[in-house]
Amino acid sequence: MPPTPPPASRTRGDTEGPEAVQHAQAGEAVDLPFGQDDTPEPLRDGFQALLSGVAQFADGRDPAILTEVAWSALHGLIVLSRGGRLPASGREARLTLLLDQLSATR
């Protein structure tokens, strides 16, 4: 049986802190290498932290790819929400759906 995903309310709290970083990344072009040999160590450390949390839900899927999908989806939700392109009223439902999909077994 796969691990139980965190409730959307906890995930919502986890996304509120990084929102400033997300906003900065979405608003400005960054010239940083991602996923390469010369990727700065803080970026690698951040990805590893995400990977350690997401990998438990991989269930035979590539944990690194699943982590990239999770990061991308959260990033998109944050950017679109901050830009007013997603209604605030659906935030909890979107996070719940995302967590359900990421933790689903094949």
PDB file of C-alpha atoms in Angstrom:
ATOM      1  CA  MET A   1       0.000   0.000   0.000  1.00  0.00           C
ATOM      2  CA  PRO A   2       1.491   3.393  -0.991  1.00  0.00           C
ATOM      3  CA  PRO A   3       2.084   6.034   1.679  1.00  0.00           C
ATOM      4  CA  THR A   4      -0.747   8.418   2.398  1.00  0.00           C
ATOM      5  CA  PRO A   5      -0.156  11.804   0.786  1.00  0.00           C
ATOM      6  CA  PRO A   6      -0.173  14.848   3.038  1.00  0.00           C
ATOM      7  CA  PRO A   7      -3.486  16.652   3.288  1.00  0.00           C
ATOM      8  CA  ALA A   8      -3.903  19.485   0.819  1.00  0.00           C
ATOM      9  CA  SER A   9      -4.032  21.972   3.688  1.00  0.00           C
ATOM     10  CA  ARG A  10      -0.510  20.958   4.729  1.00  0.00           C
ATOM     11  CA  THR A  11       0.714  21.139   1.168  1.00  0.00           C
ATOM     12  CA  ARG A  12      -0.909  24.552   0.825  1.00  0.00           C
ATOM     13  CA  GLY A  13       1.126  25.707   3.805  1.00  0.00           C
ATOM     14  CA  ASP A  14       4.249  24.233   2.280  1.00  0.00           C
ATOM     15  CA  THR A  15       3.699  26.230  -0.919  1.00  0.00           C
ATOM     16  CA  GLU A  16       3.126  29.576   0.774  1.00  0.00           C
ATOM     17  CA  GLY A  17       6.766  29.955   1.833  1.00  0.00           C
ATOM     18  CA  PRO A  18       8.317  29.255  -1.572  1.00  0.00           C
ATOM     19  CA  GLU A  19       5.831  31.502  -3.356  1.00  0.00           C
ATOM     20  CA  ALA A  20       8.216  34.439  -3.291  1.00  0.00           C
ATOM     21  CA  VAL A  21      10.933  32.322  -4.875  1.00  0.00           C
ATOM     22  CA  GLN A  22       8.461  30.946  -7.409  1.00  0.00           C
ATOM     23  CA  HIS A  23       7.285  34.434  -8.263  1.00  0.00           C
ATOM     24  CA  ALA A  24      10.829  35.632  -8.779  1.00  0.00           C
ATOM     25  CA  GLN A  25      11.618  32.668 -10.999  1.00  0.00           C
ATOM     26  CA  ALA A  26       8.465  33.128 -13.048  1.00  0.00           C
ATOM     27  CA  GLY A  27       8.934  36.863 -13.391  1.00  0.00           C
ATOM     28  CA  GLU A  28      12.552  36.920 -14.419  1.00  0.00           C
ATOM     29  CA  ALA A  29      14.671  34.838 -16.725  1.00  0.00           C
ATOM     30  CA  VAL A  30      17.326  32.909 -14.855  1.00  0.00           C
ATOM     31  CA  ASP A  31      20.588  31.821 -16.350  1.00  0.00           C
ATOM     32  CA  LEU A  32      21.168  28.843 -14.077  1.00  0.00           C
ATOM     33  CA  PRO A  33      21.853  25.320 -15.297  1.00  0.00           C
ATOM     34  CA  PHE A  34      19.324  22.785 -14.034  1.00  0.00           C
ATOM     35  CA  GLY A  35      19.992  19.055 -14.064  1.00  0.00           C
ATOM     36  CA  GLN A  36      23.521  19.429 -15.381  1.00  0.00           C
ATOM     37  CA  ASP A  37      27.000  18.765 -14.047  1.00  0.00           C
ATOM     38  CA  ASP A  38      27.491  22.472 -13.303  1.00  0.00           C
ATOM     39  CA  THR A  39      24.155  22.957 -11.501  1.00  0.00           C
ATOM     40  CA  PRO A  40      24.853  24.943  -8.318  1.00  0.00           C
ATOM     41  CA  GLU A  41      24.848  22.860  -5.169  1.00  0.00           C
ATOM     42  CA  PRO A  42      21.914  24.702  -3.509  1.00  0.00           C
ATOM     43  CA  LEU A  43      19.733  23.803  -6.497  1.00  0.00           C
ATOM     44  CA  ARG A  44      20.857  20.185  -6.313  1.00  0.00           C
ATOM     45  CA  ASP A  45      20.164  20.135  -2.576  1.00  0.00           C
ATOM     46  CA  GLY A  46      16.686  21.560  -3.131  1.00  0.00           C
ATOM     47  CA  PHE A  47      15.886  18.966  -5.764  1.00  0.00           C
ATOM     48  CA  GLN A  48      17.181  16.182  -3.504  1.00  0.00           C
ATOM     49  CA  ALA A  49      14.921  17.409  -0.695  1.00  0.00           C
ATOM     50  CA  LEU A  50      11.918  17.280  -3.014  1.00  0.00           C
ATOM     51  CA  LEU A  51      13.002  13.918  -4.377  1.00  0.00           C
ATOM     52  CA  SER A  52      13.214  12.421  -0.898  1.00  0.00           C
ATOM     53  CA  GLY A  53       9.594  13.376  -0.236  1.00  0.00           C
ATOM     54  CA  VAL A  54       8.173  12.437  -3.628  1.00  0.00           C
ATOM     55  CA  ALA A  55      10.125   9.206  -4.214  1.00  0.00           C
ATOM     56  CA  GLN A  56       8.042   7.302  -1.680  1.00  0.00           C
ATOM     57  CA  PHE A  57       5.074   7.664  -4.062  1.00  0.00           C
ATOM     58  CA  ALA A  58       6.916   6.508  -7.194  1.00  0.00           C
ATOM     59  CA  ASP A  59       5.539   2.938  -7.156  1.00  0.00           C
ATOM     60  CA  GLY A  60       7.709   1.757 -10.045  1.00  0.00           C
ATOM     61  CA  ARG A  61       7.823   5.132 -11.773  1.00  0.00           C
ATOM     62  CA  ASP A  62      11.072   7.056 -12.179  1.00  0.00           C
ATOM     63  CA  PRO A  63      11.352   9.043  -8.908  1.00  0.00           C
ATOM     64  CA  ALA A  64      13.318  11.883 -10.523  1.00  0.00           C
ATOM     65  CA  ILE A  65      10.746  12.298 -13.310  1.00  0.00           C
ATOM     66  CA  LEU A  66       7.892  12.171 -10.790  1.00  0.00           C
ATOM     67  CA  THR A  67       9.662  14.857  -8.749  1.00  0.00           C
ATOM     68  CA  GLU A  68      10.056  17.034 -11.852  1.00  0.00           C
ATOM     69  CA  VAL A  69       6.348  16.627 -12.616  1.00  0.00           C
ATOM     70  CA  ALA A  70       5.404  17.470  -9.007  1.00  0.00           C
ATOM     71  CA  TRP A  71       7.650  20.553  -9.025  1.00  0.00           C
ATOM     72  CA  SER A  72       6.340  21.665 -12.413  1.00  0.00           C
ATOM     73  CA  ALA A  73       2.723  21.241 -11.397  1.00  0.00           C
ATOM     74  CA  LEU A  74       3.167  23.121  -8.116  1.00  0.00           C
ATOM     75  CA  HIS A  75       5.113  25.833  -9.901  1.00  0.00           C
ATOM     76  CA  GLY A  76       2.349  26.225 -12.469  1.00  0.00           C
ATOM     77  CA  LEU A  77      -0.376  26.344  -9.837  1.00  0.00           C
ATOM     78  CA  ILE A  78       1.487  28.986  -7.851  1.00  0.00           C
ATOM     79  CA  VAL A  79       2.305  31.154 -10.864  1.00  0.00           C
ATOM     80  CA  LEU A  80      -1.205  30.970 -12.302  1.00  0.00           C
ATOM     81  CA  SER A  81      -2.798  31.622  -8.911  1.00  0.00           C
ATOM     82  CA  ARG A  82      -0.578  34.604  -8.170  1.00  0.00           C
ATOM     83  CA  GLY A  83      -1.349  35.994 -11.601  1.00  0.00           C
ATOM     84  CA  GLY A  84      -5.067  35.803 -10.910  1.00  0.00           C
ATOM     85  CA  ARG A  85      -5.591  33.251 -13.670  1.00  0.00           C
ATOM     86  CA  LEU A  86      -6.936  30.557 -11.351  1.00  0.00           C
ATOM     87  CA  PRO A  87      -9.773  31.290  -8.922  1.00  0.00           C
ATOM     88  CA  ALA A  88      -8.719  31.188  -5.274  1.00  0.00           C
ATOM     89  CA  SER A  89     -11.863  29.233  -4.459  1.00  0.00           C
ATOM     90  CA  GLY A  90     -10.480  26.141  -6.230  1.00  0.00           C
ATOM     91  CA  ARG A  91      -7.049  26.128  -4.579  1.00  0.00           C
ATOM     92  CA  GLU A  92      -7.762  23.334  -2.109  1.00  0.00           C
ATOM     93  CA  ALA A  93      -9.439  21.167  -4.763  1.00  0.00           C
ATOM     94  CA  ARG A  94      -6.535  21.630  -7.202  1.00  0.00           C
ATOM     95  CA  LEU A  95      -3.961  20.657  -4.572  1.00  0.00           C
ATOM     96  CA  THR A  96      -6.011  17.636  -3.513  1.00  0.00           C
ATOM     97  CA  LEU A  97      -6.348  16.493  -7.123  1.00  0.00           C
ATOM     98  CA  LEU A  98      -2.632  16.951  -7.763  1.00  0.00           C
ATOM     99  CA  LEU A  99      -1.658  15.004  -4.638  1.00  0.00           C
ATOM    100  CA  ASP A 100      -4.122  12.240  -5.483  1.00  0.00           C
ATOM    101  CA  GLN A 101      -2.698  11.929  -8.976  1.00  0.00           C
ATOM    102  CA  LEU A 102       0.936  12.000  -7.897  1.00  0.00           C
ATOM    103  CA  SER A 103       0.371   9.370  -5.220  1.00  0.00           C
ATOM    104  CA  ALA A 104      -1.798   7.096  -7.383  1.00  0.00           C
ATOM    105  CA  THR A 105      -0.514   3.649  -8.093  1.00  0.00           C
ATOM    106  CA  ARG A 106      -0.529   2.215 -11.578  1.00  0.00           C
TER     107      ARG A 106
END
